[in-house]
mmCIF file of C-alpha atoms and ligand atoms in Angstrom:
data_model
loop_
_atom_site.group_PDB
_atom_site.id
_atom_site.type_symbol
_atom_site.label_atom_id
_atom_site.label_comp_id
_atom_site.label_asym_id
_atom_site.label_seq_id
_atom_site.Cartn_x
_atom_site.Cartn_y
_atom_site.Cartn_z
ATOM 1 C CA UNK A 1 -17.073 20.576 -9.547
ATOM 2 C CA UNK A 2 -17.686 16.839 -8.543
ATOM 3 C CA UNK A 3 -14.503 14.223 -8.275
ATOM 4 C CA UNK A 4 -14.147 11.834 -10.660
ATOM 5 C CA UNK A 5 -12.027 8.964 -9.082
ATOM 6 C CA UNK A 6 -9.479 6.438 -10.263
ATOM 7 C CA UNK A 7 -7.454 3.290 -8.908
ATOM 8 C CA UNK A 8 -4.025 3.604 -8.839
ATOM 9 C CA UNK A 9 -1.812 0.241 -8.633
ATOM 10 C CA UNK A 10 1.528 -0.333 -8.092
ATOM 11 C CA UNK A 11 3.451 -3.437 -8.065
ATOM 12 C CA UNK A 12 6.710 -3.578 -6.391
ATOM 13 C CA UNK A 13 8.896 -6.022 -5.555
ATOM 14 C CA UNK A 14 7.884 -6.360 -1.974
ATOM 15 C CA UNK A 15 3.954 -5.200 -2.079
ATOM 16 C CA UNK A 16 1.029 -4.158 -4.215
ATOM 17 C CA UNK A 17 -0.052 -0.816 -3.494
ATOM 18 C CA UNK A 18 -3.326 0.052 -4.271
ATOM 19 C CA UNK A 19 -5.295 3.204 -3.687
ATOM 20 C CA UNK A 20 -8.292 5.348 -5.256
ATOM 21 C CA UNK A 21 -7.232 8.907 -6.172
ATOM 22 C CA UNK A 22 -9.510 11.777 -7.037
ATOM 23 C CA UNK A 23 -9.422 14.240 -9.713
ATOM 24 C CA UNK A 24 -7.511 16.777 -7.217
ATOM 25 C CA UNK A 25 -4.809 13.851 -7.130
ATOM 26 C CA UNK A 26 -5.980 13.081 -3.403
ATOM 27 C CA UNK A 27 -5.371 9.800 -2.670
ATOM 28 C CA UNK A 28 -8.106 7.557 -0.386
ATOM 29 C CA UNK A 29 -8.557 3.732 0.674
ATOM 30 C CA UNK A 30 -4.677 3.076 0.509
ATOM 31 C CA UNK A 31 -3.896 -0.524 0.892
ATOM 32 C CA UNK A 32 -0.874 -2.641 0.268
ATOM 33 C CA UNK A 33 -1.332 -6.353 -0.023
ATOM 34 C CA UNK A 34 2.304 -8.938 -0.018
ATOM 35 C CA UNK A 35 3.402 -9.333 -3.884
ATOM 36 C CA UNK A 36 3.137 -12.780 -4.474
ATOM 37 C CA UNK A 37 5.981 -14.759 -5.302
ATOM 38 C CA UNK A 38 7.544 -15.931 -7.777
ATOM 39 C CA UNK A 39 3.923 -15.392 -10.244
ATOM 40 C CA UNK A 40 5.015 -15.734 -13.407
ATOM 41 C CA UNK A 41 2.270 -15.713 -14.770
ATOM 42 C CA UNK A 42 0.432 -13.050 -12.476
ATOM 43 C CA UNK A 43 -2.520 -14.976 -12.010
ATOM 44 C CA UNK A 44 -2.762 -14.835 -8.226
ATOM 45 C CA UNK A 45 -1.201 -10.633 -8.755
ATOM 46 C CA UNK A 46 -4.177 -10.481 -11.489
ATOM 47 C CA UNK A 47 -6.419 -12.330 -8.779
ATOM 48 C CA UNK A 48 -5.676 -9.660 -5.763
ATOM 49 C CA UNK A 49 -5.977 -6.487 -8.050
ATOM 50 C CA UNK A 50 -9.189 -7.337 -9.800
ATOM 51 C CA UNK A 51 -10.474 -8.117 -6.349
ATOM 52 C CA UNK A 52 -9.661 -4.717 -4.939
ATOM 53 C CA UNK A 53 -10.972 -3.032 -7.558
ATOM 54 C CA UNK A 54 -14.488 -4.428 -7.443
ATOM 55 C CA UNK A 55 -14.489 -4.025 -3.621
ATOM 56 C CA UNK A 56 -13.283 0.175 -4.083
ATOM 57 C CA UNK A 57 -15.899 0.191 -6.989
ATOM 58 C CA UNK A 58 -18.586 0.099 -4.605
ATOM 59 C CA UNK A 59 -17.922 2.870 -2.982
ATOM 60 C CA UNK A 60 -17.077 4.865 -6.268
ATOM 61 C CA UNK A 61 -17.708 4.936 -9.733
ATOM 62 C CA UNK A 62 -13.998 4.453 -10.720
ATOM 63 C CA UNK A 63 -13.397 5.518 -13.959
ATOM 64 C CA UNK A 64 -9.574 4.001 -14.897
ATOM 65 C CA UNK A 65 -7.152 1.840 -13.016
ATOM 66 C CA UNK A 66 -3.419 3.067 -13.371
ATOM 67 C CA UNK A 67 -1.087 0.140 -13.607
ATOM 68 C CA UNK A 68 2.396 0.965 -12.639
ATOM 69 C CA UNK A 69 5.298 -1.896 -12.938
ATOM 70 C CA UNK A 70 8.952 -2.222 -12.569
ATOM 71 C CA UNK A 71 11.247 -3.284 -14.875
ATOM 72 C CA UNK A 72 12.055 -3.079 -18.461
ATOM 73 C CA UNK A 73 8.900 -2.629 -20.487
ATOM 74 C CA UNK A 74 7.096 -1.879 -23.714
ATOM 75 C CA UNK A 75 4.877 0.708 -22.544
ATOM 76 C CA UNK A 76 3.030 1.009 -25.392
ATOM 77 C CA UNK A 77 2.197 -2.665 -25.798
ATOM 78 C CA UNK A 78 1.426 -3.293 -22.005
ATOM 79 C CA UNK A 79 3.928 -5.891 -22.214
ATOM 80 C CA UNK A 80 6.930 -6.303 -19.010
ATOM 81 C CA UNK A 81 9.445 -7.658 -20.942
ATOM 82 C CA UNK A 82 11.967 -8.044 -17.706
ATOM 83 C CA UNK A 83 11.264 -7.442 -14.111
ATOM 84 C CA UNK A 84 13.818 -9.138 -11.756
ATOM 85 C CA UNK A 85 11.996 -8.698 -8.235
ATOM 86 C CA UNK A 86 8.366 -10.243 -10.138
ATOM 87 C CA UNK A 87 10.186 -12.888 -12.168
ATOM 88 C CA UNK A 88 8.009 -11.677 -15.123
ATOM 89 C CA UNK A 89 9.186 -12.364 -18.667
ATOM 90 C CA UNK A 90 7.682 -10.910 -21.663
ATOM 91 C CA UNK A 91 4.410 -10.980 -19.891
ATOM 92 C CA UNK A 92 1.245 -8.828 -21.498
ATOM 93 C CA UNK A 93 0.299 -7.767 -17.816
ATOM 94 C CA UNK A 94 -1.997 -4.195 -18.863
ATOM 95 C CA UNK A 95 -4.141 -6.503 -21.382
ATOM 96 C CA UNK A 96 -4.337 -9.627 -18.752
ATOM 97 C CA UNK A 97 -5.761 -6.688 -16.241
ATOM 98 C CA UNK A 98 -7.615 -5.200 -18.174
ATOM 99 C CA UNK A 99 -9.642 -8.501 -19.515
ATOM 100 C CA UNK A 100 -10.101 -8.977 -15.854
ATOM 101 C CA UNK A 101 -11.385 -6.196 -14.508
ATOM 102 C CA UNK A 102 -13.616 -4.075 -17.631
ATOM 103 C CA UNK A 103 -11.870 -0.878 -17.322
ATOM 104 C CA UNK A 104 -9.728 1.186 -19.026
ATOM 105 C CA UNK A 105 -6.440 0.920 -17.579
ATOM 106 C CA UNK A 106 -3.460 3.131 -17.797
ATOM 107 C CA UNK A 107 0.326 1.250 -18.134
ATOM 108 C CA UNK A 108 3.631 3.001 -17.304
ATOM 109 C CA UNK A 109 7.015 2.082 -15.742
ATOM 110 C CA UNK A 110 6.851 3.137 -11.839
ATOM 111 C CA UNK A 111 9.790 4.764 -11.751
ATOM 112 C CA UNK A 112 9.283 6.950 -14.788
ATOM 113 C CA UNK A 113 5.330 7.403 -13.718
ATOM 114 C CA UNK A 114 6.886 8.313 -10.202
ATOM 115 C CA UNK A 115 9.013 11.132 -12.100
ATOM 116 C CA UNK A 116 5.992 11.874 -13.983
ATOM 117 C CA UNK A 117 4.434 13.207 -9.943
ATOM 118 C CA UNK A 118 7.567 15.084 -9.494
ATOM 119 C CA UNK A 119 8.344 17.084 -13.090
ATOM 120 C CA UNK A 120 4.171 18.035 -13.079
ATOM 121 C CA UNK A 121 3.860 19.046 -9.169
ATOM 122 C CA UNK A 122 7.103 18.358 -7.357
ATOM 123 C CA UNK A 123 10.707 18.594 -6.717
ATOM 124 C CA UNK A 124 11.271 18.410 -10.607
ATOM 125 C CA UNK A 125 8.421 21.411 -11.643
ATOM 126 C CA UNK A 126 10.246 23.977 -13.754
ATOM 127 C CA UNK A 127 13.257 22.270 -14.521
ATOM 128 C CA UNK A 128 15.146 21.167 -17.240
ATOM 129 C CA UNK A 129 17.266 18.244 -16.458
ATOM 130 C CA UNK A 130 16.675 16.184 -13.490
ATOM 131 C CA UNK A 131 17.392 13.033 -12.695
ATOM 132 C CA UNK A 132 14.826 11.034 -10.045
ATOM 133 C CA UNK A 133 16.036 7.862 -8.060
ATOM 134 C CA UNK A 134 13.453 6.208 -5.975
ATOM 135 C CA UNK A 135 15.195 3.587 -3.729
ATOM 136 C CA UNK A 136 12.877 1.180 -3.178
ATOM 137 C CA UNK A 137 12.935 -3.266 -3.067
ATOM 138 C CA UNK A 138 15.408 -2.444 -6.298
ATOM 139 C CA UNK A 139 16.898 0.932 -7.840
ATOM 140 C CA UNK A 140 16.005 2.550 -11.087
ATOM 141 C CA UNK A 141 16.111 6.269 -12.252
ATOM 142 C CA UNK A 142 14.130 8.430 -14.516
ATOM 143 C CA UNK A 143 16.431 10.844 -16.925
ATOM 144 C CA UNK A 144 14.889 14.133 -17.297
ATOM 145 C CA UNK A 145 16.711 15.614 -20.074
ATOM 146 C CA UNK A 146 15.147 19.439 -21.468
ATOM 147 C CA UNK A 147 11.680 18.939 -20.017
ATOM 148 C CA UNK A 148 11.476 15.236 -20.619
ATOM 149 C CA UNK A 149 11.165 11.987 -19.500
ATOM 150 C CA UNK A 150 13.428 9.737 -21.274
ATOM 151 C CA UNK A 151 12.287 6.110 -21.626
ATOM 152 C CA UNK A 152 14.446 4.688 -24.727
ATOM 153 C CA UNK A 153 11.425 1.522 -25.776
ATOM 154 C CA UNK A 154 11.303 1.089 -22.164
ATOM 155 C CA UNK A 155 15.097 0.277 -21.501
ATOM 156 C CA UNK A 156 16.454 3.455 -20.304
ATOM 157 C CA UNK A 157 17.543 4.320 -16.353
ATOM 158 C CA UNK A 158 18.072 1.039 -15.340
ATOM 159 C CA UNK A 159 20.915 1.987 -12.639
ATOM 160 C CA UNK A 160 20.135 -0.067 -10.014
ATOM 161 C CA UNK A 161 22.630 -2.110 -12.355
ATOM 162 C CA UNK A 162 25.660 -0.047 -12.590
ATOM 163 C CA UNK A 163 28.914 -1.532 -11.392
ATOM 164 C CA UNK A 164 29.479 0.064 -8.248
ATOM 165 C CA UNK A 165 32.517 -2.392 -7.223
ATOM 166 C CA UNK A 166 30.115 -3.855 -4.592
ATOM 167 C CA UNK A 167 30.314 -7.863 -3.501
ATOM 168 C CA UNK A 168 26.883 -9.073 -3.724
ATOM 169 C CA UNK A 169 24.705 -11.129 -6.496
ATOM 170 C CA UNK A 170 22.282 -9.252 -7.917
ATOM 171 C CA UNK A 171 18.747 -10.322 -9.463
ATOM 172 C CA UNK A 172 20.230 -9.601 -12.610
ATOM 173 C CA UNK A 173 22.490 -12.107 -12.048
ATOM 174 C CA UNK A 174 25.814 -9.954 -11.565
ATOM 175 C CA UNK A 175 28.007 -9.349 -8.953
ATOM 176 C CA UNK A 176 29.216 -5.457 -8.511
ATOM 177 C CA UNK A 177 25.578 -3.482 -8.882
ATOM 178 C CA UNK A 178 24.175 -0.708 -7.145
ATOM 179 C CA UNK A 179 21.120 -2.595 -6.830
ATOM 180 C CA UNK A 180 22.812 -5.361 -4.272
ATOM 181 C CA UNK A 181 24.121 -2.615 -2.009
ATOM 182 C CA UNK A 182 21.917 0.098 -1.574
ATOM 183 C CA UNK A 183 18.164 -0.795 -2.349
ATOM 184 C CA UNK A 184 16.112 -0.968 0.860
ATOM 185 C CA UNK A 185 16.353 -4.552 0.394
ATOM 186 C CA UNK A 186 19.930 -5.092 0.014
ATOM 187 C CA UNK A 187 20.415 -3.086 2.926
ATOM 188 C CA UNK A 188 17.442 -5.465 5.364
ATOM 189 C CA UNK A 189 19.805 -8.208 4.116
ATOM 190 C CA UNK A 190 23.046 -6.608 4.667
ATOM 191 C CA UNK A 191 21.991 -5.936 8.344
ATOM 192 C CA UNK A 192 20.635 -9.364 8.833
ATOM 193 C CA UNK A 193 23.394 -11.154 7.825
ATOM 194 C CA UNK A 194 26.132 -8.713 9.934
ATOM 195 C CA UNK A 195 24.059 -9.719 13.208
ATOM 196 C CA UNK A 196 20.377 -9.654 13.699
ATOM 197 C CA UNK A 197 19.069 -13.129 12.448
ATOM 198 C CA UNK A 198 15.997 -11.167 12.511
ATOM 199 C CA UNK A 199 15.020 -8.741 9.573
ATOM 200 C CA UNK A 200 14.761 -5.193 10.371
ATOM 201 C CA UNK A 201 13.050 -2.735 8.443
ATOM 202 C CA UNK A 202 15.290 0.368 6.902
ATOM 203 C CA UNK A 203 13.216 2.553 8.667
ATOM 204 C CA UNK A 204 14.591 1.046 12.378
ATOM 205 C CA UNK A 205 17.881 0.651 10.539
ATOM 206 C CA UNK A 206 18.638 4.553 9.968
ATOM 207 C CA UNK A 207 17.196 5.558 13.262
ATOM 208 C CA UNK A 208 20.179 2.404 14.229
ATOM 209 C CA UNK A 209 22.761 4.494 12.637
ATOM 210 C CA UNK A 210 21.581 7.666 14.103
ATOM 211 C CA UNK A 211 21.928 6.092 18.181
ATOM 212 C CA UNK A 212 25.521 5.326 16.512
ATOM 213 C CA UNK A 213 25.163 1.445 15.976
ATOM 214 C CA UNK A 214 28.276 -0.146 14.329
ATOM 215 C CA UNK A 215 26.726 -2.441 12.324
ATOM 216 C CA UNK A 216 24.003 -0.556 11.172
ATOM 217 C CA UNK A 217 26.489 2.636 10.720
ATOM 218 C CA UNK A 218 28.559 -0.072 8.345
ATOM 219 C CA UNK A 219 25.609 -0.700 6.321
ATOM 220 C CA UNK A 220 24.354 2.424 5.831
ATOM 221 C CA UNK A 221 27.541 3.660 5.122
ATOM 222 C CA UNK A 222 28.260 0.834 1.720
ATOM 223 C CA UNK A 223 24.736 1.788 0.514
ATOM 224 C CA UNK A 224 25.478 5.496 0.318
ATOM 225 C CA UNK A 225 29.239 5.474 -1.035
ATOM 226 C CA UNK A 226 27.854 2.877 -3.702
ATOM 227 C CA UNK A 227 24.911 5.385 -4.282
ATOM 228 C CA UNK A 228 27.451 8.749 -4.688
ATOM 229 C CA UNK A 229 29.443 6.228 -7.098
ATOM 230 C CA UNK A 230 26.689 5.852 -9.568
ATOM 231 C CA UNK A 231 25.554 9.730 -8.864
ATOM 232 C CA UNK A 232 28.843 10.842 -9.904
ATOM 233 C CA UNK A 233 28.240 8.687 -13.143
ATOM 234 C CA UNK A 234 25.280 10.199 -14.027
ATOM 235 C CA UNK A 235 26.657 13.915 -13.365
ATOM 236 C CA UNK A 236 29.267 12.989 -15.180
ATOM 237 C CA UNK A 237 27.320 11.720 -18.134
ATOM 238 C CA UNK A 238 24.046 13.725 -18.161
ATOM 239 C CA UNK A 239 24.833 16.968 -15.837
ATOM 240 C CA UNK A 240 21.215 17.545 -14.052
ATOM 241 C CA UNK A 241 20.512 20.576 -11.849
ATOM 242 C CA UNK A 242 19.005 17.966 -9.643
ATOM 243 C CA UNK A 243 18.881 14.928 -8.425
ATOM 244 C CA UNK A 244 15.355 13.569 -6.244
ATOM 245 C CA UNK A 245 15.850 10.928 -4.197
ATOM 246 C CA UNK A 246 12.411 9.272 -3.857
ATOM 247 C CA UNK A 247 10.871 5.524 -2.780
ATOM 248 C CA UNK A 248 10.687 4.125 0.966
ATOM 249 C CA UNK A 249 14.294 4.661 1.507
ATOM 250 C CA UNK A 250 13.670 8.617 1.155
ATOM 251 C CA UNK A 251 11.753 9.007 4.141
ATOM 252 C CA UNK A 252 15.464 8.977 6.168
ATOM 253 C CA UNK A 253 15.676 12.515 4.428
ATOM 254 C CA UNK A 254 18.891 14.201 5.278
ATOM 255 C CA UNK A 255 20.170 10.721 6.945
ATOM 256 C CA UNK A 256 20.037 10.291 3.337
ATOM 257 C CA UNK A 257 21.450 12.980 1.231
ATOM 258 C CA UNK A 258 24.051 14.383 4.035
ATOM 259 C CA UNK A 259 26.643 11.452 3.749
ATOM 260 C CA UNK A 260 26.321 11.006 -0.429
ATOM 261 C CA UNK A 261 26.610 15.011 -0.510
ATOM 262 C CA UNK A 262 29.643 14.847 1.371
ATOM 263 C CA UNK A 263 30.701 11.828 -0.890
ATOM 264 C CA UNK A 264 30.025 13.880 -4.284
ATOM 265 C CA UNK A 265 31.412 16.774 -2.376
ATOM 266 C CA UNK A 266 34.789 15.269 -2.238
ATOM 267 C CA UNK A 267 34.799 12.874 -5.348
ATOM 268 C CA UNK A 268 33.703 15.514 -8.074
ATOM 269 C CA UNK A 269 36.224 17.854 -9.704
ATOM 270 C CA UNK A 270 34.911 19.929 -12.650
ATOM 271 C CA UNK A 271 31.408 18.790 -12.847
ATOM 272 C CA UNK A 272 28.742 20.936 -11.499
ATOM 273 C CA UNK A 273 27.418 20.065 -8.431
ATOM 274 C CA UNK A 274 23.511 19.349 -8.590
ATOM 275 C CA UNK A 275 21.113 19.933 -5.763
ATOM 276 C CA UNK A 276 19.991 16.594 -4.032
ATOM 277 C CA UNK A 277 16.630 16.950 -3.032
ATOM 278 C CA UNK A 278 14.095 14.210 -1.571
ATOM 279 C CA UNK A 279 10.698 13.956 -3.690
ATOM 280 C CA UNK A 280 8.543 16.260 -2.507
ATOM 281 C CA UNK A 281 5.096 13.698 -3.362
ATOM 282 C CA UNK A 282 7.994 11.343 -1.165
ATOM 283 C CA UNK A 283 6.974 7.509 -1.253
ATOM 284 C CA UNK A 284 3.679 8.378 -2.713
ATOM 285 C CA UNK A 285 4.911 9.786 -6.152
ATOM 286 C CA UNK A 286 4.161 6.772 -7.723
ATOM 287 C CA UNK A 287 0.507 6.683 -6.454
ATOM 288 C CA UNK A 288 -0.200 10.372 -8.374
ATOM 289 C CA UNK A 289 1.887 9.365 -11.122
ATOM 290 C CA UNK A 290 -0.331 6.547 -11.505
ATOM 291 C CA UNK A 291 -3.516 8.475 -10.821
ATOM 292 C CA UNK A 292 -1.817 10.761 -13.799
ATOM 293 C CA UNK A 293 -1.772 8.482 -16.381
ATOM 294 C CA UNK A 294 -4.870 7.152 -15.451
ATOM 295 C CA UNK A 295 -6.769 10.224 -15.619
ATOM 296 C CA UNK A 296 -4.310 10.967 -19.034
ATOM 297 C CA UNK A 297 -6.209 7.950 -20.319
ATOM 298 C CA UNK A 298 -9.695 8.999 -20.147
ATOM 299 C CA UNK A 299 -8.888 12.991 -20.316
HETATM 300 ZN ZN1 LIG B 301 22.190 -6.207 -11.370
#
């Protein structure tokens, strides 16, 4: 049987991501272009995108572009109502694509199109209640609850906002979130400001911590304590079997799940103890999540 092909594009905080995926959810032609900043409007975002996808449909009929976003949304509308990183407000981004470009595209939340990878093919296959966390530019979790992913009008699993007690401001505008401690971000910043006027990727920073460096030990450390903080919330609260740790940030694998096991380890009393596991599609869940949808659309 011949491959039909899609684009899949995701817009973080940090970069675009865009790649073309076949109907065997391999993914080709992966590039990742600088989010621009502060587009409010996303007419240069718009700009790059439609670009791309002209230049990959050369090579390939491409059948559906995937659009995957962070933030609060209405996914049914296309619309981001709030995403911090982008600066977007109540913006109809799937329609303003979609006008650009003259193919059908595909809208979801990245996170929840990320968990969307992991509960049809991954880490979360099988199971009931899961919870997924990809740590990325900012934090956000899907809630799996019996089989499904909850989205509440596009409001739900927006932890990366939970008062963890820590001492930075926050996009939101708070002081105290999870978000200004442990996203890959907050920790680049965290490091910079300790000592290296430079910044340092988190990738250099947990291979710091694993030669022993104080500073980047003392970083690392904050970011998982104020992770296990809002984990033992959300076992608390919702009781998954699992918990999938996915994003850039899960590529430090154990580095990652050893010190907020320990934490839980120690912190919880009744509760019972869920697995933590790292996403098995790793950083590129959203990419086949997006393919997903995208193929969803024209299935
Ligand atoms: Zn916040």
């Amino acid at each position: 049987m011949s491959s039909r092909y899609v684009v899949a594009v995701d817009v973080g905080g940090t970069e675009i991501k865009i790649a073309v995926v076949d109907s065997h959810f391999n993914i080709y032609s992966q590039t990742s272009t600088p989010t621009p900043k502060a587009d409010r409007t996303a007419a240069e975002t718009i700009r790059i995108i439609a670009t791309q996808v002209k230049k990959l449909s050369t090579a390939q009929p491409i059948e559906a572009v995937g659009l995957i976003v962070p933030g609060t949304l209405d996914e049914a509308a296309g619309i981001a109502r709030w995403a911090g990183n982008l600066q977007w407000e109540n913006l109809p981004i799937r329609d303003l694509l979609q006008d650009a470009i003259d193919i059908p595209v595909a809208f979801g939340h990245d996170v929840r199109t990320a968990a969307l990878a992991e509960l049809r093919s991954g880490a979360a296959q099988g199971i009931k209640d899961a919870i997924f966390i990809p740590i990325g530019t900012g934090i956000a979790a899907a809630l799996i609850i019996n089989g499904e992913i909850q989205s509440a009008q596009g409001n739900a699993g927006e932890i990366g906002h939970l008062n963890v007690d820590g001492k930075r401001l926050c996009v939101c505008g708070k002081v105290g979130c999870l978000e200004a401690v442990s996203s890959a971000l907050a920790i680049s910043s965290a490091y910079a400001e300790l000592g290296s006027a430079v910044s340092t990727s988190t990738e250099k920073i947990y291979g710091l911590v694993t030669s022993g460096d104080p500073l980047a030990t003392q970083v690392w450390k904050s970011a998982t304590v104020a992770m296990s903080r809002a984990c033992e919330v959300l076992i608390t609260v919702l009781a998954p079997e699992v918990i999938i740790f996915g994003g850039g940030l899960s590529n430090a694998g154990e580095m990652l799940l050893r010190p907020i096991r320990n934490d839980l380890d120690s912190s919880l009393t009744f509760q019972q103890k869920p697995r933590l596991e790292i996403a098995k599609h790793g950083s590129n869940a959203g990419v086949i999540g997006c393919a997903m949808i995208a193929f969803d659309l024209i299935a």
